[in-house]
Amino acid sequence: MPEASPPRNLTPGLCRRIEADMLEACRQVARTHGLLAESLGVRAMDLRWTFEFGIRVSIPLPDGTALDPERILFEALAEEYGLSPEDYGREFSTGRARFRIAGLDPRRPRYPVSAERIPDGQGFKFTADHVALLLRAEMKDVTPER
């Protein structure tokens, strides 16, 4: 039986707070074993009764950071899709929302670029050509003209 009375329903804010508390507990356990724990974010919320989130546990790299398999795959394949390895994690705007590049999935030839909407972390798929065009447009906006 739970120690506290349950909420009437799960809200996105409550899910984020619970996920943060559980992540901190997992980080403490991982540290006792010499490992790192990092959040993969809230994945799903079902009818305000349940939610799912992910945690990745890994052996730390020599610099103390965690291995990011999505980044490694992106850096290896980026040029095949007209992107730069440095584009991983870059932000772009579609005019309606801001997104952050989260990876490449070569099993999706039509929409290989995975991106997260910045305000809520919702995942989206884009064509590589469209993302490359949006990234170039962002660079034009940032680069001062002479």
mmCIF file of N, CA and C in Angstrom:
data_model
loop_
_atom_site.group_PDB
_atom_site.id
_atom_site.type_symbol
_atom_site.label_atom_id
_atom_site.label_comp_id
_atom_site.label_asym_id
_atom_site.label_seq_id
_atom_site.Cartn_x
_atom_site.Cartn_y
_atom_site.Cartn_z
ATOM 1 N N MET A 1 0.840 -1.181 0.000
ATOM 2 C CA MET A 1 0.000 0.000 0.000
ATOM 3 C C MET A 1 0.881 1.239 0.000
ATOM 4 N N PRO A 2 0.574 2.242 -0.827
ATOM 5 C CA PRO A 2 1.387 3.457 -0.884
ATOM 6 C C PRO A 2 1.362 4.214 0.442
ATOM 7 N N GLU A 3 2.448 4.957 0.710
ATOM 8 C CA GLU A 3 2.545 5.764 1.925
ATOM 9 C C GLU A 3 1.643 6.990 1.869
ATOM 10 N N ALA A 4 1.472 7.566 0.702
ATOM 11 C CA ALA A 4 0.632 8.753 0.525
ATOM 12 C C ALA A 4 -0.618 8.361 -0.260
ATOM 13 N N SER A 5 -1.647 9.152 -0.131
ATOM 14 C CA SER A 5 -2.839 8.870 -0.925
ATOM 15 C C SER A 5 -2.551 9.240 -2.378
ATOM 16 N N PRO A 6 -3.040 8.441 -3.312
ATOM 17 C CA PRO A 6 -2.728 8.697 -4.727
ATOM 18 C C PRO A 6 -3.436 9.950 -5.240
ATOM 19 N N PRO A 7 -2.851 10.587 -6.266
ATOM 20 C CA PRO A 7 -3.521 11.745 -6.881
ATOM 21 C C PRO A 7 -4.748 11.268 -7.653
ATOM 22 N N ARG A 8 -5.634 12.195 -7.965
ATOM 23 C CA ARG A 8 -6.844 11.839 -8.741
ATOM 24 C C ARG A 8 -6.479 11.403 -10.147
ATOM 25 N N ASN A 9 -5.445 12.061 -10.730
ATOM 26 C CA ASN A 9 -4.953 11.651 -12.039
ATOM 27 C C ASN A 9 -3.532 12.172 -12.198
ATOM 28 N N LEU A 10 -2.848 11.650 -13.190
ATOM 29 C CA LEU A 10 -1.473 12.064 -13.471
ATOM 30 C C LEU A 10 -1.490 13.206 -14.472
ATOM 31 N N THR A 11 -0.782 14.271 -14.146
ATOM 32 C CA THR A 11 -0.652 15.405 -15.050
ATOM 33 C C THR A 11 0.769 15.407 -15.596
ATOM 34 N N PRO A 12 1.012 16.090 -16.705
ATOM 35 C CA PRO A 12 2.385 16.147 -17.224
ATOM 36 C C PRO A 12 3.375 16.700 -16.189
ATOM 37 N N GLY A 13 2.995 17.724 -15.447
ATOM 38 C CA GLY A 13 3.894 18.285 -14.441
ATOM 39 C C GLY A 13 4.209 17.297 -13.337
ATOM 40 N N LEU A 14 3.201 16.586 -12.854
ATOM 41 C CA LEU A 14 3.416 15.584 -11.816
ATOM 42 C C LEU A 14 4.301 14.457 -12.344
ATOM 43 N N CYS A 15 4.079 14.028 -13.581
ATOM 44 C CA CYS A 15 4.903 12.973 -14.179
ATOM 45 C C CYS A 15 6.364 13.403 -14.250
ATOM 46 N N ARG A 16 6.623 14.661 -14.622
ATOM 47 C CA ARG A 16 8.000 15.156 -14.691
ATOM 48 C C ARG A 16 8.643 15.172 -13.306
ATOM 49 N N ARG A 17 7.882 15.575 -12.272
ATOM 50 C CA ARG A 17 8.433 15.591 -10.906
ATOM 51 C C ARG A 17 8.732 14.182 -10.407
ATOM 52 N N ILE A 18 7.829 13.256 -10.659
ATOM 53 C CA ILE A 18 8.047 11.861 -10.251
ATOM 54 C C ILE A 18 9.246 11.281 -10.986
ATOM 55 N N GLU A 19 9.317 11.548 -12.284
ATOM 56 C CA GLU A 19 10.452 11.045 -13.083
ATOM 57 C C GLU A 19 11.765 11.605 -12.554
ATOM 58 N N ALA A 20 11.794 12.889 -12.184
ATOM 59 C CA ALA A 20 13.019 13.497 -11.647
ATOM 60 C C ALA A 20 13.406 12.858 -10.317
ATOM 61 N N ASP A 21 12.429 12.598 -9.449
ATOM 62 C CA ASP A 21 12.719 11.945 -8.165
ATOM 63 C C ASP A 21 13.243 10.532 -8.375
ATOM 64 N N MET A 22 12.615 9.793 -9.292
ATOM 65 C CA MET A 22 13.049 8.421 -9.551
ATOM 66 C C MET A 22 14.420 8.387 -10.228
ATOM 67 N N LEU A 23 14.682 9.364 -11.090
ATOM 68 C CA LEU A 23 15.994 9.446 -11.727
ATOM 69 C C LEU A 23 17.076 9.690 -10.682
ATOM 70 N N GLU A 24 16.820 10.574 -9.739
ATOM 71 C CA GLU A 24 17.807 10.844 -8.692
ATOM 72 C C GLU A 24 18.072 9.587 -7.866
ATOM 73 N N ALA A 25 17.038 8.833 -7.548
ATOM 74 C CA ALA A 25 17.221 7.579 -6.809
ATOM 75 C C ALA A 25 18.056 6.589 -7.626
ATOM 76 N N CYS A 26 17.771 6.493 -8.929
ATOM 77 C CA CYS A 26 18.538 5.594 -9.799
ATOM 78 C C CYS A 26 19.991 6.043 -9.919
ATOM 79 N N ARG A 27 20.210 7.359 -9.973
ATOM 80 C CA ARG A 27 21.586 7.870 -10.029
ATOM 81 C C ARG A 27 22.365 7.480 -8.784
ATOM 82 N N GLN A 28 21.728 7.531 -7.635
ATOM 83 C CA GLN A 28 22.404 7.144 -6.393
ATOM 84 C C GLN A 28 22.772 5.668 -6.420
ATOM 85 N N VAL A 29 21.863 4.823 -6.874
ATOM 86 C CA VAL A 29 22.152 3.390 -6.972
ATOM 87 C C VAL A 29 23.269 3.149 -7.990
ATOM 88 N N ALA A 30 23.192 3.807 -9.141
ATOM 89 C CA ALA A 30 24.209 3.631 -10.178
ATOM 90 C C ALA A 30 25.587 4.052 -9.666
ATOM 91 N N ARG A 31 25.658 5.191 -8.936
ATOM 92 C CA ARG A 31 26.943 5.662 -8.391
ATOM 93 C C ARG A 31 27.576 4.628 -7.476
ATOM 94 N N THR A 32 26.766 3.920 -6.690
ATOM 95 C CA THR A 32 27.329 2.907 -5.787
ATOM 96 C C THR A 32 27.990 1.776 -6.562
ATOM 97 N N HIS A 33 27.651 1.639 -7.832
ATOM 98 C CA HIS A 33 28.240 0.599 -8.682
ATOM 99 C C HIS A 33 29.223 1.174 -9.702
ATOM 100 N N GLY A 34 29.546 2.469 -9.581
ATOM 101 C CA GLY A 34 30.481 3.108 -10.496
ATOM 102 C C GLY A 34 29.898 3.394 -11.869
ATOM 103 N N LEU A 35 28.595 3.508 -11.958
ATOM 104 C CA LEU A 35 27.919 3.712 -13.236
ATOM 105 C C LEU A 35 27.237 5.073 -13.284
ATOM 106 N N LEU A 36 26.754 5.430 -14.462
ATOM 107 C CA LEU A 36 25.986 6.659 -14.659
ATOM 108 C C LEU A 36 24.556 6.293 -15.040
ATOM 109 N N ALA A 37 23.601 7.090 -14.572
ATOM 110 C CA ALA A 37 22.203 6.925 -14.972
ATOM 111 C C ALA A 37 21.743 8.245 -15.565
ATOM 112 N N GLU A 38 21.057 8.177 -16.702
ATOM 113 C CA GLU A 38 20.544 9.381 -17.340
ATOM 114 C C GLU A 38 19.127 9.140 -17.828
ATOM 115 N N SER A 39 18.369 10.209 -17.875
ATOM 116 C CA SER A 39 16.971 10.134 -18.265
ATOM 117 C C SER A 39 16.821 10.013 -19.775
ATOM 118 N N LEU A 40 15.881 9.197 -20.182
ATOM 119 C CA LEU A 40 15.474 9.136 -21.581
ATOM 120 C C LEU A 40 14.140 9.849 -21.755
ATOM 121 N N GLY A 41 13.625 10.400 -20.662
ATOM 122 C CA GLY A 41 12.415 11.206 -20.697
ATOM 123 C C GLY A 41 11.137 10.408 -20.542
ATOM 124 N N VAL A 42 10.063 11.134 -20.314
ATOM 125 C CA VAL A 42 8.742 10.533 -20.229
ATOM 126 C C VAL A 42 8.350 10.098 -21.632
ATOM 127 N N ARG A 43 7.978 8.856 -21.780
ATOM 128 C CA ARG A 43 7.672 8.286 -23.094
ATOM 129 C C ARG A 43 6.187 8.279 -23.410
ATOM 130 N N ALA A 44 5.361 7.997 -22.417
ATOM 131 C CA ALA A 44 3.931 7.881 -22.694
ATOM 132 C C ALA A 44 3.137 8.135 -21.424
ATOM 133 N N MET A 45 1.965 8.682 -21.612
ATOM 134 C CA MET A 45 1.018 8.856 -20.521
ATOM 135 C C MET A 45 -0.297 8.263 -21.009
ATOM 136 N N ASP A 46 -0.860 7.337 -20.248
ATOM 137 C CA ASP A 46 -2.036 6.615 -20.695
ATOM 138 C C ASP A 46 -3.253 6.987 -19.862
ATOM 139 N N LEU A 47 -4.169 7.723 -20.455
ATOM 140 C CA LEU A 47 -5.443 8.065 -19.822
ATOM 141 C C LEU A 47 -5.288 8.675 -18.434
ATOM 142 N N ARG A 48 -4.179 9.336 -18.209
ATOM 143 C CA ARG A 48 -3.890 10.011 -16.945
ATOM 144 C C ARG A 48 -3.805 9.059 -15.755
ATOM 145 N N TRP A 49 -3.655 7.743 -16.034
ATOM 146 C CA TRP A 49 -3.555 6.754 -14.965
ATOM 147 C C TRP A 49 -2.151 6.180 -14.850
ATOM 148 N N THR A 50 -1.446 6.095 -15.953
ATOM 149 C CA THR A 50 -0.094 5.532 -15.945
ATOM 150 C C THR A 50 0.800 6.400 -16.826
ATOM 151 N N PHE A 51 2.099 6.294 -16.599
ATOM 152 C CA PHE A 51 3.060 6.907 -17.507
ATOM 153 C C PHE A 51 4.305 6.055 -17.534
ATOM 154 N N GLU A 52 5.068 6.198 -18.617
ATOM 155 C CA GLU A 52 6.308 5.452 -18.799
ATOM 156 C C GLU A 52 7.431 6.431 -19.031
ATOM 157 N N PHE A 53 8.603 6.101 -18.498
ATOM 158 C CA PHE A 53 9.794 6.889 -18.773
ATOM 159 C C PHE A 53 10.965 5.932 -18.842
ATOM 160 N N GLY A 54 12.053 6.410 -19.423
ATOM 161 C CA GLY A 54 13.215 5.559 -19.575
ATOM 162 C C GLY A 54 14.422 6.109 -18.845
ATOM 163 N N ILE A 55 15.282 5.181 -18.429
ATOM 164 C CA ILE A 55 16.556 5.535 -17.811
ATOM 165 C C ILE A 55 17.620 4.652 -18.442
ATOM 166 N N ARG A 56 18.701 5.268 -18.884
ATOM 167 C CA ARG A 56 19.830 4.531 -19.449
ATOM 168 C C ARG A 56 20.937 4.498 -18.409
ATOM 169 N N VAL A 57 21.442 3.308 -18.113
ATOM 170 C CA VAL A 57 22.553 3.131 -17.180
ATOM 171 C C VAL A 57 23.754 2.695 -18.002
ATOM 172 N N SER A 58 24.897 3.356 -17.792
ATOM 173 C CA SER A 58 26.065 3.033 -18.604
ATOM 174 C C SER A 58 27.358 3.179 -17.809
ATOM 175 N N ILE A 59 28.385 2.562 -18.346
ATOM 176 C CA ILE A 59 29.734 2.720 -17.799
ATOM 177 C C ILE A 59 30.231 4.081 -18.264
ATOM 178 N N PRO A 60 30.783 4.893 -17.359
ATOM 179 C CA PRO A 60 31.247 6.221 -17.786
ATOM 180 C C PRO A 60 32.456 6.133 -18.722
ATOM 181 N N LEU A 61 32.513 7.072 -19.655
ATOM 182 C CA LEU A 61 33.668 7.204 -20.536
ATOM 183 C C LEU A 61 34.824 7.808 -19.734
ATOM 184 N N PRO A 62 36.032 7.799 -20.261
ATOM 185 C CA PRO A 62 37.168 8.350 -19.519
ATOM 186 C C PRO A 62 36.985 9.803 -19.068
ATOM 187 N N ASP A 63 36.211 10.593 -19.828
ATOM 188 C CA ASP A 63 35.990 11.988 -19.429
ATOM 189 C C ASP A 63 34.844 12.138 -18.426
ATOM 190 N N GLY A 64 34.235 11.011 -18.003
ATOM 191 C CA GLY A 64 33.178 11.052 -17.001
ATOM 192 C C GLY A 64 31.778 11.181 -17.561
ATOM 193 N N THR A 65 31.654 11.312 -18.870
ATOM 194 C CA THR A 65 30.338 11.432 -19.485
ATOM 195 C C THR A 65 29.806 10.053 -19.872
ATOM 196 N N ALA A 66 28.527 10.014 -20.201
ATOM 197 C CA ALA A 66 27.894 8.763 -20.614
ATOM 198 C C ALA A 66 27.984 8.608 -22.129
ATOM 199 N N LEU A 67 28.111 7.387 -22.570
ATOM 200 C CA LEU A 67 28.085 7.073 -23.990
ATOM 201 C C LEU A 67 26.686 7.360 -24.519
ATOM 202 N N ASP A 68 26.592 8.038 -25.642
ATOM 203 C CA ASP A 68 25.302 8.348 -26.251
ATOM 204 C C ASP A 68 25.229 7.627 -27.595
ATOM 205 N N PRO A 69 24.584 6.463 -27.640
ATOM 206 C CA PRO A 69 24.550 5.700 -28.900
ATOM 207 C C PRO A 69 23.865 6.447 -30.038
ATOM 208 N N GLU A 70 22.868 7.272 -29.728
ATOM 209 C CA GLU A 70 22.207 8.049 -30.776
ATOM 210 C C GLU A 70 23.176 9.034 -31.423
ATOM 211 N N ARG A 71 24.008 9.661 -30.603
ATOM 212 C CA ARG A 71 24.990 10.623 -31.123
ATOM 213 C C ARG A 71 26.027 9.921 -32.001
ATOM 214 N N ILE A 72 26.511 8.785 -31.561
ATOM 215 C CA ILE A 72 27.510 8.043 -32.330
ATOM 216 C C ILE A 72 26.945 7.641 -33.693
ATOM 217 N N LEU A 73 25.714 7.126 -33.706
ATOM 218 C CA LEU A 73 25.086 6.746 -34.972
ATOM 219 C C LEU A 73 24.883 7.966 -35.860
ATOM 220 N N PHE A 74 24.422 9.072 -35.273
ATOM 221 C CA PHE A 74 24.209 10.295 -36.042
ATOM 222 C C PHE A 74 25.524 10.759 -36.677
ATOM 223 N N GLU A 75 26.582 10.817 -35.878
ATOM 224 C CA GLU A 75 27.871 11.293 -36.395
ATOM 225 C C GLU A 75 28.400 10.393 -37.507
ATOM 226 N N ALA A 76 28.133 9.096 -37.413
ATOM 227 C CA ALA A 76 28.602 8.160 -38.438
ATOM 228 C C ALA A 76 27.819 8.295 -39.744
ATOM 229 N N LEU A 77 26.528 8.623 -39.661
ATOM 230 C CA LEU A 77 25.677 8.628 -40.854
ATOM 231 C C LEU A 77 25.309 10.006 -41.382
ATOM 232 N N ALA A 78 25.583 11.055 -40.642
ATOM 233 C CA ALA A 78 25.096 12.401 -40.976
ATOM 234 C C ALA A 78 25.409 12.819 -42.411
ATOM 235 N N GLU A 79 26.627 12.633 -42.841
ATOM 236 C CA GLU A 79 27.025 13.107 -44.170
ATOM 237 C C GLU A 79 26.265 12.390 -45.287
ATOM 238 N N GLU A 80 25.866 11.133 -45.052
ATOM 239 C CA GLU A 80 25.074 10.410 -46.057
ATOM 240 C C GLU A 80 23.712 11.068 -46.272
ATOM 241 N N TYR A 81 23.269 11.828 -45.275
ATOM 242 C CA TYR A 81 21.959 12.476 -45.340
ATOM 243 C C TYR A 81 22.063 13.975 -45.574
ATOM 244 N N GLY A 82 23.246 14.442 -45.943
ATOM 245 C CA GLY A 82 23.418 15.866 -46.226
ATOM 246 C C GLY A 82 23.518 16.736 -44.991
ATOM 247 N N LEU A 83 23.825 16.123 -43.860
ATOM 248 C CA LEU A 83 23.980 16.846 -42.603
ATOM 249 C C LEU A 83 25.429 16.757 -42.145
ATOM 250 N N SER A 84 25.769 17.517 -41.148
ATOM 251 C CA SER A 84 27.113 17.497 -40.581
ATOM 252 C C SER A 84 27.076 16.732 -39.260
ATOM 253 N N PRO A 85 28.138 16.007 -38.905
ATOM 254 C CA PRO A 85 28.175 15.332 -37.605
ATOM 255 C C PRO A 85 27.946 16.293 -36.437
ATOM 256 N N GLU A 86 28.317 17.558 -36.613
ATOM 257 C CA GLU A 86 28.139 18.558 -35.555
ATOM 258 C C GLU A 86 26.684 19.011 -35.416
ATOM 259 N N ASP A 87 25.816 18.576 -36.325
ATOM 260 C CA ASP A 87 24.411 18.982 -36.271
ATOM 261 C C ASP A 87 23.631 18.271 -35.165
ATOM 262 N N TYR A 88 24.185 17.210 -34.592
ATOM 263 C CA TYR A 88 23.490 16.506 -33.520
ATOM 264 C C TYR A 88 23.244 17.475 -32.361
ATOM 265 N N GLY A 89 22.001 17.544 -31.919
ATOM 266 C CA GLY A 89 21.648 18.437 -30.813
ATOM 267 C C GLY A 89 21.352 19.864 -31.230
ATOM 268 N N ARG A 90 21.606 20.206 -32.499
ATOM 269 C CA ARG A 90 21.297 21.574 -32.951
ATOM 270 C C ARG A 90 19.809 21.801 -32.984
ATOM 271 N N GLU A 91 19.435 23.043 -32.841
ATOM 272 C CA GLU A 91 18.031 23.412 -32.831
ATOM 273 C C GLU A 91 17.654 24.066 -34.151
ATOM 274 N N PHE A 92 16.402 23.883 -34.528
ATOM 275 C CA PHE A 92 15.869 24.535 -35.721
ATOM 276 C C PHE A 92 14.405 24.845 -35.474
ATOM 277 N N SER A 93 13.883 25.722 -36.301
ATOM 278 C CA SER A 93 12.491 26.143 -36.166
ATOM 279 C C SER A 93 11.752 25.862 -37.460
ATOM 280 N N THR A 94 10.519 25.393 -37.340
ATOM 281 C CA THR A 94 9.689 25.186 -38.523
ATOM 282 C C THR A 94 8.769 26.372 -38.751
ATOM 283 N N GLY A 95 8.868 27.368 -37.908
ATOM 284 C CA GLY A 95 7.979 28.513 -37.978
ATOM 285 C C GLY A 95 6.897 28.416 -36.931
ATOM 286 N N ARG A 96 6.518 27.193 -36.610
ATOM 287 C CA ARG A 96 5.499 26.972 -35.587
ATOM 288 C C ARG A 96 6.119 26.574 -34.254
ATOM 289 N N ALA A 97 7.224 25.853 -34.299
ATOM 290 C CA ALA A 97 7.818 25.331 -33.069
ATOM 291 C C ALA A 97 9.324 25.169 -33.237
ATOM 292 N N ARG A 98 10.025 25.058 -32.111
ATOM 293 C CA ARG A 98 11.465 24.803 -32.103
ATOM 294 C C ARG A 98 11.692 23.318 -31.827
ATOM 295 N N PHE A 99 12.700 22.767 -32.506
ATOM 296 C CA PHE A 99 13.043 21.358 -32.377
ATOM 297 C C PHE A 99 14.536 21.204 -32.150
ATOM 298 N N ARG A 100 14.921 20.083 -31.547
ATOM 299 C CA ARG A 100 16.328 19.732 -31.340
ATOM 300 C C ARG A 100 16.560 18.378 -32.007
ATOM 301 N N ILE A 101 17.608 18.278 -32.817
ATOM 302 C CA ILE A 101 17.928 17.027 -33.507
ATOM 303 C C ILE A 101 18.349 15.993 -32.466
ATOM 304 N N ALA A 102 17.678 14.829 -32.513
ATOM 305 C CA ALA A 102 17.912 13.783 -31.514
ATOM 306 C C ALA A 102 18.496 12.503 -32.109
ATOM 307 N N GLY A 103 18.604 12.419 -33.438
ATOM 308 C CA GLY A 103 19.191 11.216 -34.015
ATOM 309 C C GLY A 103 18.791 10.994 -35.456
ATOM 310 N N LEU A 104 19.308 9.888 -35.985
ATOM 311 C CA LEU A 104 18.988 9.434 -37.342
ATOM 312 C C LEU A 104 18.569 7.978 -37.262
ATOM 313 N N ASP A 105 17.558 7.624 -38.024
ATOM 314 C CA ASP A 105 17.127 6.232 -38.093
ATOM 315 C C ASP A 105 17.162 5.798 -39.553
ATOM 316 N N PRO A 106 18.200 5.061 -39.947
ATOM 317 C CA PRO A 106 18.322 4.650 -41.353
ATOM 318 C C PRO A 106 17.230 3.671 -41.786
ATOM 319 N N ARG A 107 16.471 3.121 -40.858
ATOM 320 C CA ARG A 107 15.361 2.227 -41.219
ATOM 321 C C ARG A 107 14.143 3.020 -41.694
ATOM 322 N N ARG A 108 14.212 4.350 -41.561
ATOM 323 C CA ARG A 108 13.133 5.218 -42.061
ATOM 324 C C ARG A 108 13.700 6.044 -43.206
ATOM 325 N N PRO A 109 13.782 5.512 -44.399
ATOM 326 C CA PRO A 109 14.420 6.244 -45.494
ATOM 327 C C PRO A 109 13.712 7.543 -45.861
ATOM 328 N N ARG A 110 12.414 7.612 -45.665
ATOM 329 C CA ARG A 110 11.692 8.827 -46.040
ATOM 330 C C ARG A 110 11.832 9.931 -44.981
ATOM 331 N N TYR A 111 11.775 9.567 -43.716
ATOM 332 C CA TYR A 111 11.860 10.527 -42.602
ATOM 333 C C TYR A 111 12.929 10.053 -41.614
ATOM 334 N N PRO A 112 14.201 10.121 -41.976
ATOM 335 C CA PRO A 112 15.245 9.550 -41.115
ATOM 336 C C PRO A 112 15.642 10.396 -39.907
ATOM 337 N N VAL A 113 15.345 11.695 -39.916
ATOM 338 C CA VAL A 113 15.797 12.565 -38.828
ATOM 339 C C VAL A 113 14.783 12.546 -37.688
ATOM 340 N N SER A 114 15.267 12.208 -36.502
ATOM 341 C CA SER A 114 14.439 12.262 -35.294
ATOM 342 C C SER A 114 14.736 13.568 -34.588
ATOM 343 N N ALA A 115 13.685 14.243 -34.154
ATOM 344 C CA ALA A 115 13.847 15.510 -33.439
ATOM 345 C C ALA A 115 12.837 15.565 -32.307
ATOM 346 N N GLU A 116 13.184 16.338 -31.279
ATOM 347 C CA GLU A 116 12.292 16.537 -30.142
ATOM 348 C C GLU A 116 11.813 17.976 -30.150
ATOM 349 N N ARG A 117 10.521 18.157 -29.960
ATOM 350 C CA ARG A 117 9.995 19.501 -29.812
ATOM 351 C C ARG A 117 10.493 20.030 -28.471
ATOM 352 N N ILE A 118 11.083 21.220 -28.473
ATOM 353 C CA ILE A 118 11.771 21.735 -27.292
ATOM 354 C C ILE A 118 10.866 21.940 -26.084
ATOM 355 N N PRO A 119 9.697 22.531 -26.205
ATOM 356 C CA PRO A 119 8.943 22.773 -24.973
ATOM 357 C C PRO A 119 8.541 21.508 -24.216
ATOM 358 N N ASP A 120 8.189 20.418 -24.949
ATOM 359 C CA ASP A 120 7.640 19.258 -24.255
ATOM 360 C C ASP A 120 8.359 17.939 -24.523
ATOM 361 N N GLY A 121 9.396 17.930 -25.372
ATOM 362 C CA GLY A 121 10.141 16.706 -25.637
ATOM 363 C C GLY A 121 9.439 15.715 -26.549
ATOM 364 N N GLN A 122 8.313 16.097 -27.123
ATOM 365 C CA GLN A 122 7.572 15.224 -28.031
ATOM 366 C C GLN A 122 8.438 14.911 -29.249
ATOM 367 N N GLY A 123 8.478 13.643 -29.652
ATOM 368 C CA GLY A 123 9.294 13.231 -30.779
ATOM 369 C C GLY A 123 8.606 13.455 -32.118
ATOM 370 N N PHE A 124 9.394 13.862 -33.119
ATOM 371 C CA PHE A 124 8.896 14.067 -34.474
ATOM 372 C C PHE A 124 9.910 13.526 -35.466
ATOM 373 N N LYS A 125 9.443 13.217 -36.682
ATOM 374 C CA LYS A 125 10.303 12.733 -37.755
ATOM 375 C C LYS A 125 10.293 13.761 -38.883
ATOM 376 N N PHE A 126 11.470 13.949 -39.485
ATOM 377 C CA PHE A 126 11.609 14.908 -40.585
ATOM 378 C C PHE A 126 12.422 14.287 -41.708
ATOM 379 N N THR A 127 12.251 14.833 -42.904
ATOM 380 C CA THR A 127 13.139 14.443 -43.997
ATOM 381 C C THR A 127 14.483 15.121 -43.767
ATOM 382 N N ALA A 128 15.542 14.496 -44.226
ATOM 383 C CA ALA A 128 16.881 15.060 -44.045
ATOM 384 C C ALA A 128 17.030 16.358 -44.837
ATOM 385 N N ASP A 129 16.464 16.404 -46.034
ATOM 386 C CA ASP A 129 16.555 17.614 -46.859
ATOM 387 C C ASP A 129 15.892 18.805 -46.173
ATOM 388 N N HIS A 130 14.741 18.562 -45.563
ATOM 389 C CA HIS A 130 14.013 19.639 -44.890
ATOM 390 C C HIS A 130 14.814 20.165 -43.698
ATOM 391 N N VAL A 131 15.384 19.256 -42.912
ATOM 392 C CA VAL A 131 16.179 19.679 -41.743
ATOM 393 C C VAL A 131 17.421 20.431 -42.203
ATOM 394 N N ALA A 132 18.101 19.945 -43.231
ATOM 395 C CA ALA A 132 19.296 20.641 -43.737
ATOM 396 C C ALA A 132 18.933 22.052 -44.192
ATOM 397 N N LEU A 133 17.804 22.201 -44.875
ATOM 398 C CA LEU A 133 17.338 23.515 -45.320
ATOM 399 C C LEU A 133 17.048 24.426 -44.124
ATOM 400 N N LEU A 134 16.367 23.902 -43.111
ATOM 401 C CA LEU A 134 16.043 24.702 -41.920
ATOM 402 C C LEU A 134 17.303 25.093 -41.149
ATOM 403 N N LEU A 135 18.278 24.188 -41.085
ATOM 404 C CA LEU A 135 19.535 24.514 -40.396
ATOM 405 C C LEU A 135 20.297 25.609 -41.144
ATOM 406 N N ARG A 136 20.300 25.540 -42.473
ATOM 407 C CA ARG A 136 20.954 26.594 -43.262
ATOM 408 C C ARG A 136 20.256 27.929 -43.040
ATOM 409 N N ALA A 137 18.927 27.914 -42.968
ATOM 410 C CA ALA A 137 18.170 29.146 -42.727
ATOM 411 C C ALA A 137 18.509 29.719 -41.351
ATOM 412 N N GLU A 138 18.688 28.858 -40.364
ATOM 413 C CA GLU A 138 19.064 29.313 -39.012
ATOM 414 C C GLU A 138 20.450 29.969 -39.057
ATOM 415 N N MET A 139 21.350 29.391 -39.832
ATOM 416 C CA MET A 139 22.709 29.946 -39.913
ATOM 417 C C MET A 139 22.678 31.326 -40.573
ATOM 418 N N LYS A 140 21.832 31.500 -41.596
ATOM 419 C CA LYS A 140 21.721 32.797 -42.251
ATOM 420 C C LYS A 140 21.221 33.841 -41.275
ATOM 421 N N ASP A 141 20.271 33.465 -40.415
ATOM 422 C CA ASP A 141 19.717 34.392 -39.436
ATOM 423 C C ASP A 141 20.753 34.796 -38.389
ATOM 424 N N VAL A 142 21.682 33.886 -38.079
ATOM 425 C CA VAL A 142 22.682 34.135 -37.036
ATOM 426 C C VAL A 142 23.904 34.851 -37.593
ATOM 427 N N THR A 143 24.284 34.525 -38.846
ATOM 428 C CA THR A 143 25.489 35.110 -39.450
ATOM 429 C C THR A 143 25.214 36.544 -39.884
ATOM 430 N N PRO A 144 25.988 37.512 -39.375
ATOM 431 C CA PRO A 144 25.784 38.899 -39.797
ATOM 432 C C PRO A 144 26.255 39.096 -41.238
ATOM 433 N N GLU A 145 25.512 39.867 -41.970
ATOM 434 C CA GLU A 145 25.890 40.160 -43.353
ATOM 435 C C GLU A 145 26.880 41.304 -43.373
ATOM 436 N N ARG A 146 27.763 41.291 -44.353
ATOM 437 C CA ARG A 146 28.774 42.347 -44.487
ATOM 438 C C ARG A 146 28.472 43.233 -45.641
#
